[in-house]
CSV table of C-alpha atoms in Angstrom, one decimal:
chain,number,residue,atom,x,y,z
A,20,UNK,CA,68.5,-18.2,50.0
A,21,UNK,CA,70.3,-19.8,46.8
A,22,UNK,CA,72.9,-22.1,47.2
A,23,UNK,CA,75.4,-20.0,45.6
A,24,UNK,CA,74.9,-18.0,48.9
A,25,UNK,CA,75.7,-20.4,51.1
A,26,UNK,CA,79.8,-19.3,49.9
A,27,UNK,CA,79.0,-15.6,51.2
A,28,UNK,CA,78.3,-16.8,54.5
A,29,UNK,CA,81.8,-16.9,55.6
A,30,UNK,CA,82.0,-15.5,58.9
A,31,UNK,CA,78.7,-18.0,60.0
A,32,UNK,CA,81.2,-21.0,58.4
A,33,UNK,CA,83.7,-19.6,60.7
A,34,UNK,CA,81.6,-19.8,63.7
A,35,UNK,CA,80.6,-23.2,62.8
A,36,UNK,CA,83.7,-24.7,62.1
A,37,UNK,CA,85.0,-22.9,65.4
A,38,UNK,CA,82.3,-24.5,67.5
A,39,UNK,CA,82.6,-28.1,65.8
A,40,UNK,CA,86.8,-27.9,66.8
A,41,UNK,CA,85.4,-27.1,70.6
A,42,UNK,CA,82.7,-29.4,70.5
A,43,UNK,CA,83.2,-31.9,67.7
A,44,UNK,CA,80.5,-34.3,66.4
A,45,UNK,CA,82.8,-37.5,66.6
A,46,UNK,CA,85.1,-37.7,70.2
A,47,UNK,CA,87.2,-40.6,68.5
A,48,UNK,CA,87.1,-42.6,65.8
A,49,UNK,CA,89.0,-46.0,65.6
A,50,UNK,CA,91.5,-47.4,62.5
A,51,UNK,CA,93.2,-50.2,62.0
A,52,UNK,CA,96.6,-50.3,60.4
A,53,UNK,CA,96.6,-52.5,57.2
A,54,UNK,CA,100.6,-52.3,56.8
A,55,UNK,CA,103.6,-51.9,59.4
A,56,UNK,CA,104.0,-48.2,60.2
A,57,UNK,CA,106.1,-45.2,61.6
A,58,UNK,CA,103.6,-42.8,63.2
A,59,UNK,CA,106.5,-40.4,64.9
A,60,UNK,CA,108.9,-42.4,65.3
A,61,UNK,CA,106.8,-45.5,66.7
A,62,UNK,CA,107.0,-48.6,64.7
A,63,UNK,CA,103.6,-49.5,64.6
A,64,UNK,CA,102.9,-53.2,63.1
A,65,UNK,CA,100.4,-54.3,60.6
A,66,UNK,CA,96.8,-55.0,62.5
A,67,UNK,CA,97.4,-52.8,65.2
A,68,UNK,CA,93.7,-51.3,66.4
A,69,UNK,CA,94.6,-48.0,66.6
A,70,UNK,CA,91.6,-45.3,68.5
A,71,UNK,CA,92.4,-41.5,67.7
A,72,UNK,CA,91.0,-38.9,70.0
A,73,UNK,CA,89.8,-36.3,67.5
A,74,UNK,CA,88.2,-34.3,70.5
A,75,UNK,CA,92.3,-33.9,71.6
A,76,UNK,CA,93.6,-33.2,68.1
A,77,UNK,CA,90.5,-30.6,67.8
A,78,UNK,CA,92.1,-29.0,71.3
A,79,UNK,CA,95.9,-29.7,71.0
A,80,UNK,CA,97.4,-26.9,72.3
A,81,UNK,CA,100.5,-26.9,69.7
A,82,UNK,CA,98.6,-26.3,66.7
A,83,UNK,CA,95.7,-24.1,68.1
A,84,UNK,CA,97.4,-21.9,70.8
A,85,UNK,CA,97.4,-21.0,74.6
A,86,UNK,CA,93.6,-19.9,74.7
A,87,UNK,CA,92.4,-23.9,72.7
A,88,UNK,CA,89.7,-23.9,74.9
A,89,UNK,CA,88.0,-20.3,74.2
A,90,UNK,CA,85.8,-20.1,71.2
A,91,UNK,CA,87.5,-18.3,68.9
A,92,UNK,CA,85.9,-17.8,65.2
A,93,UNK,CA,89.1,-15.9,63.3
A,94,UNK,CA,91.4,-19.3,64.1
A,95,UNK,CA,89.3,-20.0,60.4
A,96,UNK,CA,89.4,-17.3,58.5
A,97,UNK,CA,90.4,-18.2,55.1
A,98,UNK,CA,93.9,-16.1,55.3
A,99,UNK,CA,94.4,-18.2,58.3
A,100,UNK,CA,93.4,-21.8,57.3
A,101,UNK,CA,95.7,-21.3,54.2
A,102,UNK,CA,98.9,-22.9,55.9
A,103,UNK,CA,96.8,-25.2,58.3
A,104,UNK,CA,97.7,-29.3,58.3
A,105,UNK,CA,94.9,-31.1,56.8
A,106,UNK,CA,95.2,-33.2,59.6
A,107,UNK,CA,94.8,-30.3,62.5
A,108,UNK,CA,90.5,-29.6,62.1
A,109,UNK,CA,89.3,-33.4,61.6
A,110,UNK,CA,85.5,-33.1,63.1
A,111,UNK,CA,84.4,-35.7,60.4
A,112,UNK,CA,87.4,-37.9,60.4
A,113,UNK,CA,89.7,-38.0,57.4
A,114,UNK,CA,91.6,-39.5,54.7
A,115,UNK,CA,90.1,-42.3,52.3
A,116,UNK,CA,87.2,-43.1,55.5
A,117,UNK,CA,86.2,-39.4,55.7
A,118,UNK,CA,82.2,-38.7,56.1
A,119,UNK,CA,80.9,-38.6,52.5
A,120,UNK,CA,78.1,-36.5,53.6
A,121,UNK,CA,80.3,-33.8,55.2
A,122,UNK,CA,79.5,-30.9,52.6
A,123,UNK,CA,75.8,-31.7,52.6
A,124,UNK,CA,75.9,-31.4,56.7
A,125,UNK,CA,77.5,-28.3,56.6
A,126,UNK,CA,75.5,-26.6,54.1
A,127,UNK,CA,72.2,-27.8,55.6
A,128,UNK,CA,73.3,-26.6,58.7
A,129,UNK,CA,74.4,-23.0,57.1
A,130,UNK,CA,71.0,-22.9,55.9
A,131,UNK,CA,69.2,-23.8,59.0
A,132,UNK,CA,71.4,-21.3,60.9
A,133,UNK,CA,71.0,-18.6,58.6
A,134,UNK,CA,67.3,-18.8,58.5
A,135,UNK,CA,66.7,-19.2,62.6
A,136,UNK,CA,69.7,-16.4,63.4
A,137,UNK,CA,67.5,-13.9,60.6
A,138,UNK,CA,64.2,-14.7,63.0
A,139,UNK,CA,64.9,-15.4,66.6
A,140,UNK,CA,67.7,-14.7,69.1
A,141,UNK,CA,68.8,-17.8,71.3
A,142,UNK,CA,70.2,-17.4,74.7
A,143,UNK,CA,71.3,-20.2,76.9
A,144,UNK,CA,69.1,-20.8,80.3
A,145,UNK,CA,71.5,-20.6,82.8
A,146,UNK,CA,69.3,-22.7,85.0
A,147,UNK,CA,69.9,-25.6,83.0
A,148,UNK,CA,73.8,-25.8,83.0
A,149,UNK,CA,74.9,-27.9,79.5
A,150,UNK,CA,76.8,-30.9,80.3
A,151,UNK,CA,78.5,-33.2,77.8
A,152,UNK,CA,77.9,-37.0,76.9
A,153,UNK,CA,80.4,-38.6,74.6
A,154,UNK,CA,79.2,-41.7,73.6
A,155,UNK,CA,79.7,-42.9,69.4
A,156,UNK,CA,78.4,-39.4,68.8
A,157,UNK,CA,78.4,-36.2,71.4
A,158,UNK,CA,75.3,-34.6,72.0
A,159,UNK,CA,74.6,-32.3,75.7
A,160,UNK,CA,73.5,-35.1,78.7
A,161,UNK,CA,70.3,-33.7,79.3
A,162,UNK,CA,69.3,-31.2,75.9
A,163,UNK,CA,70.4,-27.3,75.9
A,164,UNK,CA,67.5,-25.5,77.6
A,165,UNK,CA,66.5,-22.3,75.3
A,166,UNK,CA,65.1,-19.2,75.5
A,167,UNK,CA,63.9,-18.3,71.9
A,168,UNK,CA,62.8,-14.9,71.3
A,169,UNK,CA,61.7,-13.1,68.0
A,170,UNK,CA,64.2,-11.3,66.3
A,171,UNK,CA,63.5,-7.3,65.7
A,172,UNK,CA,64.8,-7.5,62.1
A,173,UNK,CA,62.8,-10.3,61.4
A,174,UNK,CA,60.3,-9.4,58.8
């Protein structure tokens, strides 16, 4: 794989931004305001420690739809994520604090993805239900159980 590839991979970006809205990286992230502000309508003063749930904004119903909780890859197609706020998809924060190493991530992760999902099918054991732990970063409570199988097209 070359890394002009990694652009042709869009409908693997799609799944991967679709399952980082569902199951973000970052539950919250924390500011604090440096000047007075107006965040809809509420005066917020200068110094006011401020925690944003970006696991809500990644589910709010009003920007994503009736079905926010179903996995749903098409929500980024580029056609779609045209018009989109800025604001709406924030899995790595935003604005002047947002993660620096955002585009290496994703493209790491394209190329780790591409290369397993050529080799090996993955299914879920459903013996070993995935729960979720949210502490600074989320990760599943107790691992995602695997089955790993070879792929038939792999060659």
């Amino acid at each position: 794989m070359q890394v002009e590839d990694l652009n042709k991979l869009t409908f693997l970006t799609m799944c991967m931004k679709e399952s980082m809205r569902l199951h973000g990286p970052v539950p919250a992230i924390s500011r604090t305001t440096t000047e007075d502000t107006v965040i809809d309508g509420i005066p917020i003063p200068k110094d006011t420690y401020l925690m944003i749930h970006l696991y809500a904004v990644n589910h709010n119903p009003d920007v994503w739809g009736p079905d926010h909780m179903e996995f749903d890859p098409s929500r980024f197609h580029p056609d779609r994520i045209k018009g989109m706020d800025s604001h709406a998809f924030i899995p790595f924060s935003a604005g002047p604090r947002n993660c620096i190493g955002q585009n290496l991530t994703l493209n790491e992760e394209k190329v780790l993805l591409a290369r397993l999902l050529h080799k090996f099918t993955f299914e879920l054991d459903p013996a070993h239900p995935v729960e979720k732990d949210l502490p600074t970063v989320m990760k599943a409570k107790d691992g995602m159980w695997m089955k790993v199988k070879a792929s038939k097209t792999a060659g």
